[in-house]
């Protein structure tokens, strides 16, 4: 097996506002002869500028930077190059961040709690398959996103919930839905049961918390 020459090494740009993290990553990449760290940046703007000037094969991009989001920088880099590998590195490795990285065009998503070798492996993947997203928790995150969460309301129960939020009485709901008051009460009772609520206020608070209702707009002055 031949050792890659400097001309064939994978060029890496590190973008992170923490000097210690950049030093640790540089050390991890320098241990692997496939890679060459060609630059470092501590802000999103500097990272995008250096990526344009240095044309690295892979950018390691922190999610949160002093001047903005690493996801916005990732979008900018992906817009300018379809072949550049982009690894998003973050302390905040939740599903929202993972899917945000995927939608921004990243090649890989790695939490900062992962060993440095995982970052190097992600960079290797990003260099060879920049448009194929990978993340250790991707399969489970997809399951969580696709699985229904919280109570599933029928279309009629959704209507009743919105009418309750509008402050309508039982009689008003019955009239709006063209049903008897008895039927309206049955719908309300089933809705309360699904939400684990004993009254209208509890039902509305639970619905807001679960995202079944949008919070009312703040008053404008």
PDB file of N, CA and C in Angstrom, residues 58-64 70-71 74 85-115 118-123 125-126 129-130 132-139 141 144:
ATOM      1  N   UNK A  58     -12.775  18.629   2.093  1.00  0.00           N
ATOM      2  CA  UNK A  58     -13.726  18.444   3.200  1.00  0.00           C
ATOM      3  C   UNK A  58     -13.657  19.640   4.142  1.00  0.00           C
ATOM      4  N   UNK A  59     -14.838  20.094   4.590  1.00  0.00           N
ATOM      5  CA  UNK A  59     -14.924  21.131   5.617  1.00  0.00           C
ATOM      6  C   UNK A  59     -15.559  20.514   6.860  1.00  0.00           C
ATOM      7  N   UNK A  60     -14.900  20.685   7.995  1.00  0.00           N
ATOM      8  CA  UNK A  60     -15.484  20.282   9.273  1.00  0.00           C
ATOM      9  C   UNK A  60     -16.130  21.533   9.855  1.00  0.00           C
ATOM     10  N   UNK A  61     -17.449  21.546   9.954  1.00  0.00           N
ATOM     11  CA  UNK A  61     -18.197  22.757  10.284  1.00  0.00           C
ATOM     12  C   UNK A  61     -18.914  22.637  11.630  1.00  0.00           C
ATOM     13  N   UNK A  62     -18.547  23.515  12.561  1.00  0.00           N
ATOM     14  CA  UNK A  62     -19.257  23.572  13.845  1.00  0.00           C
ATOM     15  C   UNK A  62     -20.665  24.112  13.601  1.00  0.00           C
ATOM     16  N   UNK A  63     -21.630  23.613  14.369  1.00  0.00           N
ATOM     17  CA  UNK A  63     -23.018  24.030  14.173  1.00  0.00           C
ATOM     18  C   UNK A  63     -23.271  25.445  14.672  1.00  0.00           C
ATOM     19  N   UNK A  64     -22.683  25.781  15.820  1.00  0.00           N
ATOM     20  CA  UNK A  64     -22.914  27.100  16.410  1.00  0.00           C
ATOM     21  C   UNK A  64     -21.623  27.905  16.397  1.00  0.00           C
ATOM     22  N   UNK A  70     -23.794  27.391  11.677  1.00  0.00           N
ATOM     23  CA  UNK A  70     -23.008  26.556  10.787  1.00  0.00           C
ATOM     24  C   UNK A  70     -23.863  25.946   9.683  1.00  0.00           C
ATOM     25  N   UNK A  71     -25.171  25.825   9.937  1.00  0.00           N
ATOM     26  CA  UNK A  71     -26.058  25.293   8.904  1.00  0.00           C
ATOM     27  C   UNK A  71     -26.183  26.265   7.741  1.00  0.00           C
ATOM     28  N   UNK A  74     -23.127  25.946   5.828  1.00  0.00           N
ATOM     29  CA  UNK A  74     -23.186  24.691   5.073  1.00  0.00           C
ATOM     30  C   UNK A  74     -24.012  24.867   3.806  1.00  0.00           C
ATOM     31  N   UNK A  85     -17.013  17.887   0.462  1.00  0.00           N
ATOM     32  CA  UNK A  85     -17.544  17.165   1.607  1.00  0.00           C
ATOM     33  C   UNK A  85     -17.717  18.103   2.789  1.00  0.00           C
ATOM     34  N   UNK A  86     -18.838  17.983   3.500  1.00  0.00           N
ATOM     35  CA  UNK A  86     -19.100  18.859   4.648  1.00  0.00           C
ATOM     36  C   UNK A  86     -19.540  18.005   5.827  1.00  0.00           C
ATOM     37  N   UNK A  87     -18.774  18.040   6.901  1.00  0.00           N
ATOM     38  CA  UNK A  87     -19.105  17.309   8.123  1.00  0.00           C
ATOM     39  C   UNK A  87     -19.546  18.318   9.172  1.00  0.00           C
ATOM     40  N   UNK A  88     -20.786  18.203   9.623  1.00  0.00           N
ATOM     41  CA  UNK A  88     -21.289  19.089  10.680  1.00  0.00           C
ATOM     42  C   UNK A  88     -20.954  18.471  12.027  1.00  0.00           C
ATOM     43  N   UNK A  89     -20.309  19.267  12.859  1.00  0.00           N
ATOM     44  CA  UNK A  89     -19.855  18.829  14.174  1.00  0.00           C
ATOM     45  C   UNK A  89     -20.563  19.672  15.221  1.00  0.00           C
ATOM     46  N   UNK A  90     -21.171  19.035  16.235  1.00  0.00           N
ATOM     47  CA  UNK A  90     -21.961  19.825  17.178  1.00  0.00           C
ATOM     48  C   UNK A  90     -22.050  19.222  18.571  1.00  0.00           C
ATOM     49  N   UNK A  91     -22.211  20.113  19.551  1.00  0.00           N
ATOM     50  CA  UNK A  91     -22.499  19.692  20.920  1.00  0.00           C
ATOM     51  C   UNK A  91     -23.975  19.390  21.081  1.00  0.00           C
ATOM     52  N   UNK A  92     -24.803  19.873  20.156  1.00  0.00           N
ATOM     53  CA  UNK A  92     -26.263  19.776  20.270  1.00  0.00           C
ATOM     54  C   UNK A  92     -26.761  18.756  19.253  1.00  0.00           C
ATOM     55  N   UNK A  93     -26.615  17.468  19.596  1.00  0.00           N
ATOM     56  CA  UNK A  93     -26.843  16.402  18.621  1.00  0.00           C
ATOM     57  C   UNK A  93     -28.254  15.824  18.716  1.00  0.00           C
ATOM     58  N   UNK A  94     -29.271  16.684  18.675  1.00  0.00           N
ATOM     59  CA  UNK A  94     -30.644  16.212  18.679  1.00  0.00           C
ATOM     60  C   UNK A  94     -31.146  15.962  17.269  1.00  0.00           C
ATOM     61  N   UNK A  95     -32.368  15.437  17.179  1.00  0.00           N
ATOM     62  CA  UNK A  95     -32.939  15.139  15.867  1.00  0.00           C
ATOM     63  C   UNK A  95     -33.091  16.392  15.012  1.00  0.00           C
ATOM     64  N   UNK A  96     -33.475  17.505  15.630  1.00  0.00           N
ATOM     65  CA  UNK A  96     -33.658  18.741  14.858  1.00  0.00           C
ATOM     66  C   UNK A  96     -32.344  19.165  14.208  1.00  0.00           C
ATOM     67  N   UNK A  97     -31.253  19.038  14.966  1.00  0.00           N
ATOM     68  CA  UNK A  97     -29.943  19.422  14.426  1.00  0.00           C
ATOM     69  C   UNK A  97     -29.510  18.444  13.323  1.00  0.00           C
ATOM     70  N   UNK A  98     -29.773  17.158  13.554  1.00  0.00           N
ATOM     71  CA  UNK A  98     -29.391  16.154  12.557  1.00  0.00           C
ATOM     72  C   UNK A  98     -30.125  16.392  11.233  1.00  0.00           C
ATOM     73  N   UNK A  99     -31.443  16.564  11.298  1.00  0.00           N
ATOM     74  CA  UNK A  99     -32.203  16.771  10.062  1.00  0.00           C
ATOM     75  C   UNK A  99     -31.916  18.144   9.459  1.00  0.00           C
ATOM     76  N   UNK A 100     -31.560  19.107  10.307  1.00  0.00           N
ATOM     77  CA  UNK A 100     -31.144  20.406   9.790  1.00  0.00           C
ATOM     78  C   UNK A 100     -29.885  20.285   8.956  1.00  0.00           C
ATOM     79  N   UNK A 101     -28.941  19.467   9.432  1.00  0.00           N
ATOM     80  CA  UNK A 101     -27.698  19.247   8.689  1.00  0.00           C
ATOM     81  C   UNK A 101     -27.979  18.526   7.371  1.00  0.00           C
ATOM     82  N   UNK A 102     -28.851  17.534   7.425  1.00  0.00           N
ATOM     83  CA  UNK A 102     -29.225  16.797   6.215  1.00  0.00           C
ATOM     84  C   UNK A 102     -29.848  17.734   5.178  1.00  0.00           C
ATOM     85  N   UNK A 103     -30.791  18.565   5.634  1.00  0.00           N
ATOM     86  CA  UNK A 103     -31.496  19.465   4.712  1.00  0.00           C
ATOM     87  C   UNK A 103     -30.592  20.579   4.187  1.00  0.00           C
ATOM     88  N   UNK A 104     -29.554  20.927   4.960  1.00  0.00           N
ATOM     89  CA  UNK A 104     -28.636  21.980   4.518  1.00  0.00           C
ATOM     90  C   UNK A 104     -27.639  21.487   3.470  1.00  0.00           C
ATOM     91  N   UNK A 105     -27.559  20.158   3.307  1.00  0.00           N
ATOM     92  CA  UNK A 105     -26.655  19.616   2.307  1.00  0.00           C
ATOM     93  C   UNK A 105     -25.363  19.042   2.857  1.00  0.00           C
ATOM     94  N   UNK A 106     -25.310  18.802   4.169  1.00  0.00           N
ATOM     95  CA  UNK A 106     -24.102  18.224   4.758  1.00  0.00           C
ATOM     96  C   UNK A 106     -23.904  16.786   4.281  1.00  0.00           C
ATOM     97  N   UNK A 107     -22.676  16.323   4.397  1.00  0.00           N
ATOM     98  CA  UNK A 107     -22.346  14.941   4.020  1.00  0.00           C
ATOM     99  C   UNK A 107     -22.390  14.020   5.238  1.00  0.00           C
ATOM    100  N   UNK A 108     -22.169  14.593   6.426  1.00  0.00           N
ATOM    101  CA  UNK A 108     -22.142  13.787   7.643  1.00  0.00           C
ATOM    102  C   UNK A 108     -22.439  14.663   8.847  1.00  0.00           C
ATOM    103  N   UNK A 109     -22.877  14.029   9.915  1.00  0.00           N
ATOM    104  CA  UNK A 109     -23.242  14.714  11.150  1.00  0.00           C
ATOM    105  C   UNK A 109     -22.618  13.930  12.292  1.00  0.00           C
ATOM    106  N   UNK A 110     -21.792  14.615  13.102  1.00  0.00           N
ATOM    107  CA  UNK A 110     -21.073  13.933  14.179  1.00  0.00           C
ATOM    108  C   UNK A 110     -21.169  14.766  15.459  1.00  0.00           C
ATOM    109  N   UNK A 111     -21.598  14.173  16.579  1.00  0.00           N
ATOM    110  CA  UNK A 111     -21.591  14.917  17.839  1.00  0.00           C
ATOM    111  C   UNK A 111     -20.178  15.111  18.356  1.00  0.00           C
ATOM    112  N   UNK A 112     -19.953  16.205  19.069  1.00  0.00           N
ATOM    113  CA  UNK A 112     -18.609  16.465  19.595  1.00  0.00           C
ATOM    114  C   UNK A 112     -18.216  15.486  20.690  1.00  0.00           C
ATOM    115  N   UNK A 113     -19.187  14.743  21.207  1.00  0.00           N
ATOM    116  CA  UNK A 113     -18.879  13.730  22.219  1.00  0.00           C
ATOM    117  C   UNK A 113     -18.276  12.474  21.591  1.00  0.00           C
ATOM    118  N   UNK A 114     -18.329  12.370  20.279  1.00  0.00           N
ATOM    119  CA  UNK A 114     -17.783  11.192  19.593  1.00  0.00           C
ATOM    120  C   UNK A 114     -16.258  11.239  19.603  1.00  0.00           C
ATOM    121  N   UNK A 115     -15.599  10.084  19.557  1.00  0.00           N
ATOM    122  CA  UNK A 115     -14.127  10.063  19.473  1.00  0.00           C
ATOM    123  C   UNK A 115     -13.658  10.756  18.194  1.00  0.00           C
ATOM    124  N   UNK A 118     -13.994   9.081  14.841  1.00  0.00           N
ATOM    125  CA  UNK A 118     -15.280   9.106  14.141  1.00  0.00           C
ATOM    126  C   UNK A 118     -15.378  10.327  13.233  1.00  0.00           C
ATOM    127  N   UNK A 119     -14.790  11.430  13.679  1.00  0.00           N
ATOM    128  CA  UNK A 119     -14.769  12.628  12.837  1.00  0.00           C
ATOM    129  C   UNK A 119     -13.919  12.366  11.599  1.00  0.00           C
ATOM    130  N   UNK A 120     -12.781  11.723  11.792  1.00  0.00           N
ATOM    131  CA  UNK A 120     -11.906  11.391  10.664  1.00  0.00           C
ATOM    132  C   UNK A 120     -12.622  10.437   9.705  1.00  0.00           C
ATOM    133  N   UNK A 121     -13.329   9.439  10.257  1.00  0.00           N
ATOM    134  CA  UNK A 121     -14.064   8.494   9.411  1.00  0.00           C
ATOM    135  C   UNK A 121     -15.169   9.215   8.640  1.00  0.00           C
ATOM    136  N   UNK A 122     -15.833  10.168   9.299  1.00  0.00           N
ATOM    137  CA  UNK A 122     -16.883  10.939   8.629  1.00  0.00           C
ATOM    138  C   UNK A 122     -16.289  11.782   7.505  1.00  0.00           C
ATOM    139  N   UNK A 123     -15.107  12.330   7.739  1.00  0.00           N
ATOM    140  CA  UNK A 123     -14.429  13.116   6.708  1.00  0.00           C
ATOM    141  C   UNK A 123     -14.045  12.239   5.524  1.00  0.00           C
ATOM    142  N   UNK A 125     -15.650   9.570   4.550  1.00  0.00           N
ATOM    143  CA  UNK A 125     -16.906   9.350   3.819  1.00  0.00           C
ATOM    144  C   UNK A 125     -17.279  10.588   3.009  1.00  0.00           C
ATOM    145  N   UNK A 126     -17.174  11.765   3.642  1.00  0.00           N
ATOM    146  CA  UNK A 126     -17.568  13.011   2.981  1.00  0.00           C
ATOM    147  C   UNK A 126     -16.732  13.274   1.734  1.00  0.00           C
ATOM    148  N   UNK A 129     -18.040  10.532  -0.854  1.00  0.00           N
ATOM    149  CA  UNK A 129     -19.479  10.582  -1.190  1.00  0.00           C
ATOM    150  C   UNK A 129     -20.101  11.841  -0.592  1.00  0.00           C
ATOM    151  N   UNK A 130     -19.769  13.009  -1.121  1.00  0.00           N
ATOM    152  CA  UNK A 130     -20.226  14.266  -0.504  1.00  0.00           C
ATOM    153  C   UNK A 130     -21.739  14.446  -0.476  1.00  0.00           C
ATOM    154  N   UNK A 132     -23.954  11.911  -0.110  1.00  0.00           N
ATOM    155  CA  UNK A 132     -24.600  10.809   0.610  1.00  0.00           C
ATOM    156  C   UNK A 132     -24.477  11.057   2.105  1.00  0.00           C
ATOM    157  N   UNK A 133     -25.569  11.464   2.730  1.00  0.00           N
ATOM    158  CA  UNK A 133     -25.542  11.848   4.148  1.00  0.00           C
ATOM    159  C   UNK A 133     -25.407  10.631   5.057  1.00  0.00           C
ATOM    160  N   UNK A 134     -24.579  10.775   6.085  1.00  0.00           N
ATOM    161  CA  UNK A 134     -24.433   9.707   7.068  1.00  0.00           C
ATOM    162  C   UNK A 134     -24.391  10.294   8.477  1.00  0.00           C
ATOM    163  N   UNK A 135     -24.952   9.546   9.427  1.00  0.00           N
ATOM    164  CA  UNK A 135     -24.921   9.915  10.844  1.00  0.00           C
ATOM    165  C   UNK A 135     -25.154   8.642  11.639  1.00  0.00           C
ATOM    166  N   UNK A 136     -24.495   8.528  12.774  1.00  0.00           N
ATOM    167  CA  UNK A 136     -24.586   7.299  13.567  1.00  0.00           C
ATOM    168  C   UNK A 136     -26.023   7.000  13.990  1.00  0.00           C
ATOM    169  N   UNK A 137     -26.799   8.039  14.264  1.00  0.00           N
ATOM    170  CA  UNK A 137     -28.161   7.852  14.790  1.00  0.00           C
ATOM    171  C   UNK A 137     -29.229   8.074  13.719  1.00  0.00           C
ATOM    172  N   UNK A 138     -28.840   8.066  12.449  1.00  0.00           N
ATOM    173  CA  UNK A 138     -29.785   8.423  11.387  1.00  0.00           C
ATOM    174  C   UNK A 138     -30.989   7.493  11.331  1.00  0.00           C
ATOM    175  N   UNK A 139     -30.764   6.181  11.396  1.00  0.00           N
ATOM    176  CA  UNK A 139     -31.882   5.229  11.286  1.00  0.00           C
ATOM    177  C   UNK A 139     -32.881   5.425  12.416  1.00  0.00           C
ATOM    178  N   UNK A 141     -33.264   8.134  14.238  1.00  0.00           N
ATOM    179  CA  UNK A 141     -33.881   9.456  14.096  1.00  0.00           C
ATOM    180  C   UNK A 141     -35.009   9.420  13.070  1.00  0.00           C
ATOM    181  N   UNK A 144     -37.996   7.861  14.684  1.00  0.00           N
ATOM    182  CA  UNK A 144     -38.664   8.795  15.600  1.00  0.00           C
ATOM    183  C   UNK A 144     -39.460   9.835  14.817  1.00  0.00           C
TER     184      UNK A 144
END
